[in-house]
């Protein structure tokens, strides 16, 4: 049994968590997430402000996570070291290395997106490989086939905006606050039923696509965002049509994600679909996935909002997997803005 402290500072959440266990039998002992509210004023994350806020928060957040877990000795530290804002990542990485050195315990760098892959397994015992994974966050959109932990086949990704980014930009066009995803979802539910005046094309979804086509699994949301912009510009009464436009945008985005995920699960004969990332908080998306997959005998797993968005428990969980394989980072561990997810197998 290993006790791991996880640290996550890749974007605008300062988070620490303690978990212990072995293999897929893991218990989260504490999870503290401090969201940096300050970025709301700017309508997006300001990197330098994020770094400074992490510096202020990191000690109390880690102390709190340690206290809540019973203050027992930890065996190792897992920290997000890529991808993300380098200045923000460095706060977590520097702290993790200093603590590991002081306590003479191993430190392991974790890829943020691999963390998202593990998040759902913390709550659902069956959300383990083999499965089809759809990771949809503010910075990334990835469709993967996960044959086993550490064996990831990247099938598709976004060619432009990430799914969460599309929600955030559309929210801005509709005059909603940042981050926009939850606001767009709420507005979409206020659409008058049967209001079908707006319908946007499903990007990169055509009947004649084959698995060997480069756009079979990829997604692209910038055209959809432009379609929303045009709708906002041309409608006579934006105030009146906001909910209908938000609903039509969400329909197109969700349909696209459900279709691409279906292709992946069918192609690899998977019986489980695992969702992750902030956009997996979208109840309409999760329901659409369940409606598509459950009649086919495929189970859909989505994390609760606390584990869907950025958190250190998922980082500790992914770190534990690597530690159990005998891996660890050295004290020259660095932070990287982008890096391929480790364990990629050829598509
Ligand atoms: O995973 P996450 O917390 O951070 C990144 O790693 O990017 O994801 C944040 C993203 C934001 O773009 C936010 O608008 C979106 O997740 N999001 C949602 C919902 N809740 C959060 N998007 C759609 N519907 C939601 N309910
Ligand atoms: Zn994330």
Tab-separated table of C-alpha atoms in Angstrom, residues 11-338:
chain	number	residue	atom	x	y	z
A	11	UNK	CA	-3.917	26.208	-14.982
A	12	UNK	CA	-6.168	28.104	-12.576
A	13	UNK	CA	-6.794	25.546	-9.828
A	14	UNK	CA	-4.354	25.052	-6.958
A	15	UNK	CA	-5.063	21.522	-5.780
A	16	UNK	CA	-3.576	18.918	-3.452
A	17	UNK	CA	-4.820	15.440	-2.574
A	18	UNK	CA	-3.722	12.420	-0.588
A	19	UNK	CA	-4.663	8.912	-1.592
A	20	UNK	CA	-3.512	5.444	-0.703
A	21	UNK	CA	-3.917	1.958	-2.038
A	22	UNK	CA	-2.494	-0.332	-4.662
A	23	UNK	CA	-3.480	-1.304	-8.210
A	24	UNK	CA	-7.070	-0.236	-8.925
A	25	UNK	CA	-7.963	-0.412	-5.219
A	26	UNK	CA	-7.383	3.170	-4.169
A	27	UNK	CA	-8.982	5.468	-1.566
A	28	UNK	CA	-8.914	9.256	-1.703
A	29	UNK	CA	-8.073	10.460	1.833
A	30	UNK	CA	-8.329	14.176	1.090
A	31	UNK	CA	-8.840	16.545	-1.828
A	32	UNK	CA	-8.503	20.319	-1.653
A	33	UNK	CA	-9.201	22.469	-4.733
A	34	UNK	CA	-8.783	26.232	-4.676
A	35	UNK	CA	-10.183	27.841	-7.841
A	36	UNK	CA	-8.684	31.174	-8.793
A	37	UNK	CA	-11.730	33.378	-9.160
A	38	UNK	CA	-9.674	36.424	-10.142
A	39	UNK	CA	-9.601	35.431	-13.848
A	40	UNK	CA	-13.346	36.031	-14.184
A	41	UNK	CA	-12.701	39.753	-14.336
A	42	UNK	CA	-10.534	39.254	-17.439
A	43	UNK	CA	-12.771	36.716	-19.178
A	44	UNK	CA	-9.945	34.146	-19.363
A	45	UNK	CA	-6.875	32.900	-17.512
A	46	UNK	CA	-4.049	35.465	-17.227
A	47	UNK	CA	-0.836	33.367	-16.948
A	48	UNK	CA	1.213	35.616	-14.666
A	49	UNK	CA	-1.693	36.181	-12.292
A	50	UNK	CA	-2.230	32.407	-12.207
A	51	UNK	CA	1.437	31.763	-11.263
A	52	UNK	CA	1.359	34.344	-8.476
A	53	UNK	CA	-1.923	33.014	-7.120
A	54	UNK	CA	-0.474	29.460	-7.058
A	55	UNK	CA	2.536	30.778	-5.105
A	56	UNK	CA	0.248	32.299	-2.479
A	57	UNK	CA	-1.999	29.255	-2.260
A	58	UNK	CA	0.308	26.266	-2.549
A	59	UNK	CA	1.486	26.004	1.082
A	60	UNK	CA	-1.948	26.349	2.745
A	61	UNK	CA	-3.595	24.057	0.159
A	62	UNK	CA	-1.020	21.291	0.734
A	63	UNK	CA	-1.090	21.722	4.518
A	64	UNK	CA	-4.874	21.439	4.456
A	65	UNK	CA	-4.815	18.299	2.310
A	66	UNK	CA	-2.234	16.727	4.644
A	67	UNK	CA	-4.263	17.618	7.768
A	68	UNK	CA	-7.527	16.334	6.317
A	69	UNK	CA	-5.874	13.035	5.432
A	70	UNK	CA	-4.750	12.529	9.048
A	71	UNK	CA	-1.225	13.902	8.683
A	72	UNK	CA	0.344	10.458	8.220
A	73	UNK	CA	3.696	10.119	6.463
A	74	UNK	CA	3.489	10.039	2.668
A	75	UNK	CA	5.511	7.627	0.558
A	76	UNK	CA	5.728	9.633	-2.672
A	77	UNK	CA	4.699	12.834	-4.448
A	78	UNK	CA	3.004	13.066	-7.858
A	79	UNK	CA	2.905	16.438	-9.600
A	80	UNK	CA	1.557	17.684	-12.930
A	81	UNK	CA	4.542	18.764	-15.030
A	82	UNK	CA	2.892	19.005	-18.502
A	83	UNK	CA	0.957	20.280	-20.364
A	84	UNK	CA	-0.164	23.661	-19.079
A	85	UNK	CA	1.004	27.201	-18.334
A	86	UNK	CA	4.732	26.835	-17.656
A	87	UNK	CA	4.842	29.476	-14.910
A	88	UNK	CA	1.891	27.837	-13.176
A	89	UNK	CA	3.273	24.295	-13.546
A	90	UNK	CA	6.635	25.375	-12.138
A	91	UNK	CA	5.068	26.352	-8.813
A	92	UNK	CA	3.785	22.813	-8.248
A	93	UNK	CA	6.894	21.149	-9.696
A	94	UNK	CA	9.301	23.243	-7.558
A	95	UNK	CA	7.301	22.620	-4.402
A	96	UNK	CA	7.054	18.889	-5.123
A	97	UNK	CA	10.792	18.534	-5.732
A	98	UNK	CA	11.713	20.493	-2.590
A	99	UNK	CA	9.379	18.401	-0.425
A	100	UNK	CA	10.581	15.141	-1.986
A	101	UNK	CA	14.193	16.147	-1.367
A	102	UNK	CA	13.503	17.198	2.231
A	103	UNK	CA	11.661	13.969	3.047
A	104	UNK	CA	13.846	11.738	0.912
A	105	UNK	CA	10.873	10.234	-0.958
A	106	UNK	CA	10.303	9.768	-4.715
A	107	UNK	CA	8.679	12.396	-6.917
A	108	UNK	CA	6.955	11.550	-10.190
A	109	UNK	CA	5.931	13.991	-12.951
A	110	UNK	CA	2.449	13.323	-14.329
A	111	UNK	CA	0.915	14.314	-17.668
A	112	UNK	CA	-2.237	16.304	-16.920
A	113	UNK	CA	-4.341	14.481	-19.543
A	114	UNK	CA	-3.288	11.077	-18.238
A	115	UNK	CA	-4.599	12.336	-14.889
A	116	UNK	CA	-7.994	13.068	-16.488
A	117	UNK	CA	-8.037	9.470	-17.831
A	118	UNK	CA	-7.702	8.110	-14.279
A	119	UNK	CA	-10.181	10.508	-12.613
A	120	UNK	CA	-13.347	8.501	-13.278
A	121	UNK	CA	-11.824	5.300	-11.854
A	122	UNK	CA	-11.587	7.028	-8.455
A	123	UNK	CA	-15.396	6.916	-8.246
A	124	UNK	CA	-16.397	4.029	-10.488
A	125	UNK	CA	-14.642	0.719	-9.947
A	126	UNK	CA	-15.520	-0.425	-13.457
A	127	UNK	CA	-14.148	2.645	-15.231
A	128	UNK	CA	-10.934	0.744	-15.940
A	129	UNK	CA	-9.393	-0.408	-19.241
A	130	UNK	CA	-10.144	-1.502	-21.825
A	131	UNK	CA	-12.307	1.508	-22.699
A	132	UNK	CA	-12.914	4.310	-25.167
A	133	UNK	CA	-12.050	7.681	-23.629
A	134	UNK	CA	-13.290	11.117	-24.541
A	135	UNK	CA	-11.402	13.903	-22.766
A	136	UNK	CA	-13.055	17.271	-23.182
A	137	UNK	CA	-11.609	20.226	-21.295
A	138	UNK	CA	-10.919	23.900	-21.767
A	139	UNK	CA	-7.564	23.238	-23.394
A	140	UNK	CA	-7.893	19.784	-24.949
A	141	UNK	CA	-10.236	17.489	-26.831
A	142	UNK	CA	-8.930	13.948	-27.256
A	143	UNK	CA	-10.507	10.695	-28.310
A	144	UNK	CA	-8.453	7.698	-27.183
A	145	UNK	CA	-8.604	3.953	-27.159
A	146	UNK	CA	-7.276	2.727	-23.827
A	147	UNK	CA	-6.308	-0.904	-24.061
A	148	UNK	CA	-4.644	-0.900	-20.633
A	149	UNK	CA	-3.363	1.789	-18.252
A	150	UNK	CA	-0.262	3.170	-19.925
A	151	UNK	CA	-1.311	2.031	-23.440
A	152	UNK	CA	-3.052	4.892	-25.162
A	153	UNK	CA	-4.005	5.036	-28.822
A	154	UNK	CA	-4.763	8.640	-29.768
A	155	UNK	CA	-7.524	8.376	-32.382
A	156	UNK	CA	-8.680	11.946	-32.767
A	157	UNK	CA	-8.259	15.440	-31.443
A	158	UNK	CA	-9.501	18.905	-32.184
A	159	UNK	CA	-8.036	20.692	-35.155
A	160	UNK	CA	-8.704	24.109	-33.622
A	161	UNK	CA	-10.757	24.956	-30.526
A	162	UNK	CA	-11.132	22.529	-27.638
A	163	UNK	CA	-14.728	21.666	-26.706
A	164	UNK	CA	-14.588	23.743	-23.494
A	165	UNK	CA	-12.969	26.620	-25.357
A	166	UNK	CA	-15.854	26.535	-27.868
A	167	UNK	CA	-18.336	26.707	-24.961
A	168	UNK	CA	-16.391	29.621	-23.449
A	169	UNK	CA	-16.200	31.569	-26.735
A	170	UNK	CA	-19.871	30.998	-27.535
A	171	UNK	CA	-20.721	32.142	-24.000
A	172	UNK	CA	-18.851	35.369	-24.680
A	173	UNK	CA	-20.776	35.886	-27.943
A	174	UNK	CA	-24.014	35.412	-26.005
A	175	UNK	CA	-22.951	37.831	-23.265
A	176	UNK	CA	-22.466	35.162	-20.590
A	177	UNK	CA	-19.710	35.135	-17.901
A	178	UNK	CA	-16.450	33.124	-17.962
A	179	UNK	CA	-16.059	30.154	-17.766
A	180	UNK	CA	-19.047	29.848	-20.027
A	181	UNK	CA	-19.790	26.108	-20.243
A	182	UNK	CA	-22.234	25.855	-17.326
A	183	UNK	CA	-23.965	29.110	-18.384
A	184	UNK	CA	-24.451	27.920	-21.967
A	185	UNK	CA	-25.819	24.612	-20.707
A	186	UNK	CA	-28.265	26.380	-18.380
A	187	UNK	CA	-29.389	28.800	-21.099
A	188	UNK	CA	-29.893	25.911	-23.541
A	189	UNK	CA	-32.347	24.280	-21.132
A	190	UNK	CA	-34.455	27.461	-21.247
A	191	UNK	CA	-35.071	26.998	-24.977
A	192	UNK	CA	-38.766	26.740	-25.832
A	193	UNK	CA	-39.405	23.142	-26.769
A	194	UNK	CA	-39.859	22.711	-30.498
A	195	UNK	CA	-37.907	25.878	-31.273
A	196	UNK	CA	-35.959	24.583	-34.252
A	197	UNK	CA	-35.247	27.870	-36.019
A	198	UNK	CA	-31.533	27.475	-35.503
A	199	UNK	CA	-29.635	24.428	-36.634
A	200	UNK	CA	-25.886	24.309	-37.119
A	201	UNK	CA	-23.943	21.820	-39.242
A	202	UNK	CA	-22.207	18.970	-37.399
A	203	UNK	CA	-18.508	19.563	-38.097
A	204	UNK	CA	-16.551	16.714	-39.728
A	205	UNK	CA	-19.445	14.281	-39.545
A	206	UNK	CA	-20.291	12.751	-42.935
A	207	UNK	CA	-21.680	9.375	-43.862
A	208	UNK	CA	-18.963	8.630	-46.409
A	209	UNK	CA	-16.065	8.809	-43.927
A	210	UNK	CA	-13.892	5.727	-43.406
A	211	UNK	CA	-11.654	4.934	-40.391
A	212	UNK	CA	-8.616	5.569	-42.550
A	213	UNK	CA	-9.753	9.157	-43.325
A	214	UNK	CA	-7.836	11.735	-41.300
A	215	UNK	CA	-11.077	13.411	-40.185
A	216	UNK	CA	-12.906	10.206	-39.169
A	217	UNK	CA	-12.172	10.804	-35.476
A	218	UNK	CA	-10.928	14.424	-35.441
A	219	UNK	CA	-13.206	17.287	-34.483
A	220	UNK	CA	-13.211	20.990	-35.322
A	221	UNK	CA	-15.305	23.600	-33.559
A	222	UNK	CA	-14.163	26.931	-34.991
A	223	UNK	CA	-16.684	26.776	-37.879
A	224	UNK	CA	-19.454	26.088	-35.391
A	225	UNK	CA	-18.364	29.126	-33.389
A	226	UNK	CA	-18.516	31.255	-36.579
A	227	UNK	CA	-22.004	29.892	-37.292
A	228	UNK	CA	-23.058	31.057	-33.818
A	229	UNK	CA	-21.496	34.469	-34.453
A	230	UNK	CA	-23.443	34.790	-37.721
A	231	UNK	CA	-26.675	33.784	-35.995
A	232	UNK	CA	-26.086	36.395	-33.278
A	233	UNK	CA	-25.373	39.062	-35.915
A	234	UNK	CA	-28.319	38.316	-38.172
A	235	UNK	CA	-31.093	37.689	-35.688
A	236	UNK	CA	-33.503	40.575	-35.161
A	237	UNK	CA	-33.812	39.986	-31.424
A	238	UNK	CA	-30.697	38.471	-29.786
A	239	UNK	CA	-32.147	38.731	-26.306
A	240	UNK	CA	-35.138	36.638	-27.357
A	241	UNK	CA	-33.110	34.114	-29.391
A	242	UNK	CA	-30.176	33.544	-26.992
A	243	UNK	CA	-31.538	30.325	-25.535
A	244	UNK	CA	-32.396	28.896	-28.963
A	245	UNK	CA	-28.905	29.707	-30.275
A	246	UNK	CA	-27.200	28.240	-27.173
A	247	UNK	CA	-29.315	25.097	-27.540
A	248	UNK	CA	-28.536	24.716	-31.244
A	249	UNK	CA	-24.801	25.149	-30.573
A	250	UNK	CA	-24.826	22.581	-27.784
A	251	UNK	CA	-26.842	20.128	-29.928
A	252	UNK	CA	-24.284	20.327	-32.757
A	253	UNK	CA	-21.281	19.973	-30.455
A	254	UNK	CA	-22.764	17.073	-28.488
A	255	UNK	CA	-23.971	15.220	-31.608
A	256	UNK	CA	-20.461	15.469	-33.027
A	257	UNK	CA	-18.803	14.143	-29.872
A	258	UNK	CA	-21.327	11.305	-29.519
A	259	UNK	CA	-20.859	10.277	-33.154
A	260	UNK	CA	-17.044	10.299	-32.973
A	261	UNK	CA	-17.067	8.365	-29.692
A	262	UNK	CA	-19.458	5.805	-31.190
A	263	UNK	CA	-17.096	5.279	-34.114
A	264	UNK	CA	-14.179	4.670	-31.732
A	265	UNK	CA	-16.045	2.265	-29.437
A	266	UNK	CA	-17.410	0.299	-32.415
A	267	UNK	CA	-14.074	0.122	-34.207
A	268	UNK	CA	-12.294	-1.316	-31.161
A	269	UNK	CA	-15.229	-3.320	-29.811
A	270	UNK	CA	-15.143	-1.582	-26.411
A	271	UNK	CA	-17.919	-2.086	-23.874
A	272	UNK	CA	-17.056	0.919	-21.726
A	273	UNK	CA	-16.881	4.625	-22.488
A	274	UNK	CA	-15.131	6.936	-20.027
A	275	UNK	CA	-15.622	10.697	-20.131
A	276	UNK	CA	-13.284	13.212	-18.514
A	277	UNK	CA	-12.421	16.922	-18.381
A	278	UNK	CA	-14.520	19.946	-17.430
A	279	UNK	CA	-17.025	19.531	-20.275
A	280	UNK	CA	-17.924	16.110	-18.819
A	281	UNK	CA	-19.821	18.177	-16.190
A	282	UNK	CA	-22.349	18.832	-18.963
A	283	UNK	CA	-25.354	16.731	-18.017
A	284	UNK	CA	-26.837	16.986	-21.502
A	285	UNK	CA	-23.646	15.492	-22.960
A	286	UNK	CA	-23.560	12.638	-20.455
A	287	UNK	CA	-27.231	11.861	-21.061
A	288	UNK	CA	-26.752	11.885	-24.844
A	289	UNK	CA	-23.860	9.426	-24.460
A	290	UNK	CA	-25.960	7.156	-22.228
A	291	UNK	CA	-28.862	7.252	-24.672
A	292	UNK	CA	-26.576	6.274	-27.531
A	293	UNK	CA	-24.560	3.576	-25.765
A	294	UNK	CA	-26.741	1.902	-23.172
A	295	UNK	CA	-29.121	0.279	-25.708
A	296	UNK	CA	-25.960	-1.243	-27.277
A	297	UNK	CA	-24.835	-2.713	-23.963
A	298	UNK	CA	-21.981	-0.217	-23.597
A	299	UNK	CA	-21.570	1.406	-20.164
A	300	UNK	CA	-20.884	5.135	-19.935
A	301	UNK	CA	-18.879	6.498	-16.982
A	302	UNK	CA	-18.585	10.188	-16.157
A	303	UNK	CA	-16.832	11.663	-13.139
A	304	UNK	CA	-18.621	13.948	-10.678
A	305	UNK	CA	-17.924	17.665	-11.323
A	306	UNK	CA	-15.207	17.787	-8.624
A	307	UNK	CA	-13.209	15.061	-10.377
A	308	UNK	CA	-14.137	16.087	-13.943
A	309	UNK	CA	-12.510	19.508	-13.583
A	310	UNK	CA	-8.859	19.956	-12.641
A	311	UNK	CA	-7.946	18.274	-9.359
A	312	UNK	CA	-4.929	16.682	-7.680
A	313	UNK	CA	-6.581	13.345	-6.839
A	314	UNK	CA	-6.434	12.274	-10.488
A	315	UNK	CA	-2.754	13.288	-10.610
A	316	UNK	CA	-1.982	11.243	-7.489
A	317	UNK	CA	-3.861	8.286	-9.029
A	318	UNK	CA	-1.922	8.417	-12.311
A	319	UNK	CA	1.293	8.935	-10.330
A	320	UNK	CA	0.596	5.833	-8.239
A	321	UNK	CA	0.252	3.786	-11.427
A	322	UNK	CA	3.694	4.906	-12.616
A	323	UNK	CA	5.309	4.469	-9.194
A	324	UNK	CA	3.992	0.912	-9.004
A	325	UNK	CA	5.692	0.253	-12.331
A	326	UNK	CA	8.950	1.344	-10.717
A	327	UNK	CA	9.128	4.721	-12.407
A	328	UNK	CA	10.151	7.956	-10.751
A	329	UNK	CA	11.425	11.367	-11.837
A	330	UNK	CA	14.747	12.852	-10.862
A	331	UNK	CA	15.173	16.170	-9.076
A	332	UNK	CA	15.799	17.895	-12.405
A	333	UNK	CA	12.142	17.320	-13.345
A	334	UNK	CA	10.987	20.271	-15.486
A	335	UNK	CA	7.681	21.780	-16.640
A	336	UNK	CA	6.530	21.749	-20.283
A	337	UNK	CA	3.751	23.711	-22.012
A	338	UNK	CA	3.002	20.783	-24.282
